[in-house]
Amino acid sequence: MYGKKTYSFITMMITKPAWSRTVSMKVWSIEPEFSMVYITEPARDKGSVTLKRKNEVWNWLPTVQKTIKIPPSMMLASWMGSDFTNDDLVRQSSIVEDYSHTLLGEELYGGYECYKIELVPKPEAGVVWGMIITWISKKGYMQLKEEFYDEEGVLVRTMLGSKPKNFDGHLLPSYSEMIPHNKPGNRTTFETKELDFDVNISPEFFSIQNMSRVK
């Protein structure tokens, strides 16, 4: 049974101490298994595509007309120069399957009453993080904050969701910001400009062959 079928248009703002840049993209998804990301701007990256199928990721590079599968050793590499990694693309499905969840309590965050939940990897899971703590709003079940810890319990990065908007009848954060604590001055922000639900796509859309055809 597949989840929500969505189309979104997103702007990603990457900020580093020495430079910044903006990347715009179209995203098609069937949660949590499939997603296809098509870069529309900047011009030098236009046409680049990232495909996620379950726990596997591929990149289509139009300049060399080549599809590259991301090996496990590269899952922690930066995606498009941002503070998000290739692993973040597959983490949504991994969260459900690979982690045990414990309700730590309830807290007020961002003006919303939230459930505070601890996620710890299952013994057999081959995952990146030693622990994740997430804040989910009671109203609308919005993901408003996530803290990512390594295996030694050190906080590595924090993701913040803000500026909730009504998208096609769903209240969701329109901004998501990733802040790496080991890289001062770095941050990446996603702004969701458009989000449509129940779009007409099937799992067959998310094929390696379709990466070079999608627009």
Coordinates of C-alpha atoms in Angstrom, one line a residue:
M1 CA 0.0 0.0 0.0
Y2 CA 1.6 3.3 -1.1
G3 CA 1.2 6.6 0.7
K4 CA 0.6 10.2 -0.5
K5 CA 1.2 11.0 -4.2
T6 CA 2.6 14.5 -4.4
Y7 CA 4.1 17.1 -6.7
S8 CA 6.0 20.1 -5.3
F9 CA 8.1 23.0 -6.4
I10 CA 10.9 23.8 -4.0
T11 CA 13.6 26.4 -3.7
M12 CA 16.8 25.4 -1.8
M13 CA 19.0 28.1 -0.4
I14 CA 22.5 27.0 0.5
T15 CA 24.5 29.3 2.8
K16 CA 28.3 28.8 3.5
P17 CA 30.7 31.3 5.1
A18 CA 32.2 32.2 1.8
W19 CA 29.3 31.9 -0.7
S20 CA 25.6 31.1 -1.1
R21 CA 23.5 29.9 -4.0
T22 CA 19.9 29.0 -4.8
V23 CA 18.7 25.8 -6.5
S24 CA 15.1 25.4 -7.7
M25 CA 13.5 22.0 -8.3
K26 CA 10.4 20.0 -9.2
V27 CA 9.8 17.0 -6.9
W28 CA 7.4 14.0 -7.5
S29 CA 6.9 11.6 -4.7
I30 CA 5.0 8.5 -3.6
E31 CA 5.7 8.4 0.1
P32 CA 7.7 6.9 1.5
E33 CA 9.2 4.7 -1.2
F34 CA 9.7 6.9 -4.3
S35 CA 10.8 10.4 -5.3
M36 CA 12.1 12.1 -8.4
V37 CA 13.9 15.5 -8.2
Y38 CA 14.4 17.6 -11.4
I39 CA 16.6 20.7 -11.1
T40 CA 15.2 23.7 -13.0
E41 CA 17.8 26.3 -11.8
P42 CA 20.6 27.4 -11.9
A43 CA 21.2 27.0 -15.6
R44 CA 24.4 25.0 -15.1
D45 CA 22.5 22.3 -13.1
K46 CA 19.2 22.4 -15.1
G47 CA 18.1 18.9 -16.1
S48 CA 20.0 17.1 -13.4
V49 CA 17.8 14.4 -11.8
T50 CA 17.9 12.5 -8.6
L51 CA 15.9 9.3 -8.3
K52 CA 15.1 7.5 -5.0
R53 CA 13.6 4.0 -5.1
K54 CA 13.2 2.7 -1.5
N55 CA 16.8 2.7 -0.1
E56 CA 18.6 3.3 -3.4
V57 CA 19.6 6.6 -5.1
W58 CA 20.6 7.4 -8.6
N59 CA 21.8 10.7 -10.3
W60 CA 21.2 11.6 -13.9
L61 CA 23.9 14.0 -15.3
P62 CA 22.7 15.6 -18.5
T63 CA 26.1 17.2 -19.4
V64 CA 27.6 13.7 -19.8
Q65 CA 24.4 11.9 -20.5
K66 CA 25.1 9.4 -17.7
T67 CA 23.2 7.8 -14.8
I68 CA 25.2 7.1 -11.7
K69 CA 24.1 4.9 -8.8
I70 CA 25.1 6.3 -5.4
P71 CA 27.2 3.6 -3.6
P72 CA 26.7 3.0 0.2
S73 CA 30.0 4.7 0.8
M74 CA 28.7 7.9 -0.6
M75 CA 25.4 8.1 1.2
L76 CA 26.8 10.7 3.7
A77 CA 28.1 12.9 0.9
S78 CA 26.5 16.3 0.4
W79 CA 23.5 16.5 -2.0
M80 CA 23.9 19.3 -4.5
G81 CA 26.4 21.0 -2.2
S82 CA 23.9 21.4 0.5
D83 CA 23.8 20.4 4.2
F84 CA 21.5 17.5 3.3
T85 CA 23.0 14.2 2.3
N86 CA 22.1 11.4 -0.1
D87 CA 21.1 9.5 3.1
D88 CA 18.4 12.1 3.8
L89 CA 16.7 11.2 0.6
V90 CA 16.1 7.6 1.8
R91 CA 15.7 8.3 5.5
Q92 CA 11.9 8.7 5.4
S93 CA 11.4 5.0 4.6
S94 CA 14.2 4.0 6.9
I95 CA 12.7 5.9 9.9
V96 CA 9.7 3.5 9.9
E97 CA 11.6 0.3 9.4
D98 CA 15.0 0.8 11.0
Y99 CA 14.3 2.6 14.3
S100 CA 12.5 1.9 17.5
H101 CA 10.3 4.8 18.7
T102 CA 9.8 6.0 22.3
L103 CA 7.5 8.8 23.4
L104 CA 9.6 11.0 25.7
G105 CA 6.8 13.4 26.6
E106 CA 5.0 16.5 25.4
E107 CA 6.5 20.0 24.9
L108 CA 5.5 23.3 23.5
Y109 CA 7.6 24.2 20.4
G110 CA 7.0 27.0 17.9
G111 CA 3.7 27.8 19.5
Y112 CA 2.5 24.2 19.0
E113 CA 1.9 21.4 21.5
C114 CA 4.2 18.6 20.4
Y115 CA 5.0 15.0 21.0
K116 CA 8.7 14.6 21.7
I117 CA 9.8 11.2 20.3
E118 CA 13.1 9.4 20.5
L119 CA 14.3 7.2 17.7
V120 CA 17.0 4.6 18.3
P121 CA 18.3 2.2 15.6
K122 CA 17.2 -1.4 15.8
P123 CA 20.2 -3.7 16.4
E124 CA 20.3 -5.1 12.9
A125 CA 19.8 -1.7 11.1
G126 CA 22.6 -0.3 9.0
V127 CA 21.8 3.4 9.6
V128 CA 23.8 6.6 10.0
W129 CA 22.5 8.1 13.3
G130 CA 23.0 6.8 16.8
M131 CA 19.8 8.6 17.9
I132 CA 17.2 11.0 16.5
I133 CA 14.9 13.2 18.6
T134 CA 11.9 14.7 16.8
W135 CA 9.1 17.1 17.8
I136 CA 5.8 16.4 16.1
S137 CA 2.8 18.8 16.5
K138 CA -0.4 17.3 17.9
K139 CA -2.3 19.5 15.4
G140 CA -1.6 18.3 11.9
Y141 CA 1.3 16.1 12.9
M142 CA 3.8 18.5 11.5
Q143 CA 7.5 17.8 11.9
L144 CA 8.8 21.0 13.6
K145 CA 12.2 20.0 14.9
E146 CA 14.7 17.1 14.6
E147 CA 18.0 16.6 16.4
F148 CA 20.5 14.1 14.9
Y149 CA 23.1 12.5 17.2
D150 CA 26.1 10.3 16.4
E151 CA 26.8 7.0 18.0
E152 CA 28.6 8.8 20.9
G153 CA 25.6 10.9 21.6
V154 CA 27.0 14.1 20.2
L155 CA 24.5 16.4 18.5
V156 CA 25.6 16.7 14.9
R157 CA 22.8 18.8 13.3
T158 CA 19.3 20.1 13.8
M159 CA 16.5 20.5 11.3
L160 CA 13.8 23.1 12.0
G161 CA 10.3 23.3 10.3
S162 CA 8.6 26.7 10.3
K163 CA 6.0 29.0 8.6
P164 CA 3.1 26.5 8.4
K165 CA 0.9 26.9 5.3
N166 CA -2.2 25.2 4.0
F167 CA -1.2 23.1 1.0
D168 CA -4.1 21.5 -0.8
G169 CA -5.9 21.1 2.6
H170 CA -2.9 20.0 4.5
L171 CA -1.2 22.2 7.1
L172 CA 2.6 21.7 6.7
P173 CA 5.8 23.8 7.3
S174 CA 6.7 25.8 4.2
Y175 CA 10.3 26.2 5.4
S176 CA 12.7 23.5 6.5
E177 CA 16.2 24.5 7.7
M178 CA 19.2 22.2 8.3
I179 CA 21.9 23.5 10.6
P180 CA 25.1 21.4 11.0
H181 CA 26.7 22.1 14.4
N182 CA 30.2 21.0 13.2
K183 CA 30.2 23.6 10.4
P184 CA 29.7 27.1 11.8
G185 CA 28.0 29.5 9.3
N186 CA 26.6 26.7 7.2
R187 CA 22.9 26.2 6.7
T188 CA 20.5 25.0 4.1
T189 CA 16.8 26.1 3.8
F190 CA 14.1 24.5 1.7
E191 CA 11.1 26.7 0.9
T192 CA 8.1 24.9 -0.5
K193 CA 6.4 27.2 -3.0
E194 CA 3.8 24.7 -4.3
L195 CA 2.6 21.3 -3.0
D196 CA -0.2 19.3 -4.7
F197 CA -1.6 16.0 -3.3
D198 CA -3.2 13.1 -5.1
V199 CA -1.3 13.7 -8.4
N200 CA -1.7 11.1 -11.1
I201 CA 1.6 9.2 -10.9
S202 CA 2.4 5.5 -10.5
P203 CA 5.5 3.6 -9.2
E204 CA 6.5 3.0 -12.9
F205 CA 7.1 6.8 -13.2
F206 CA 10.1 6.4 -10.9
S207 CA 12.3 4.4 -13.3
I208 CA 15.9 4.9 -14.2
Q209 CA 14.8 5.2 -17.9
N210 CA 12.5 8.1 -17.0
M211 CA 15.3 10.1 -15.4
S212 CA 16.4 11.5 -18.8
R213 CA 12.9 12.1 -20.0
V214 CA 11.3 13.9 -17.1
K215 CA 10.8 17.7 -17.4

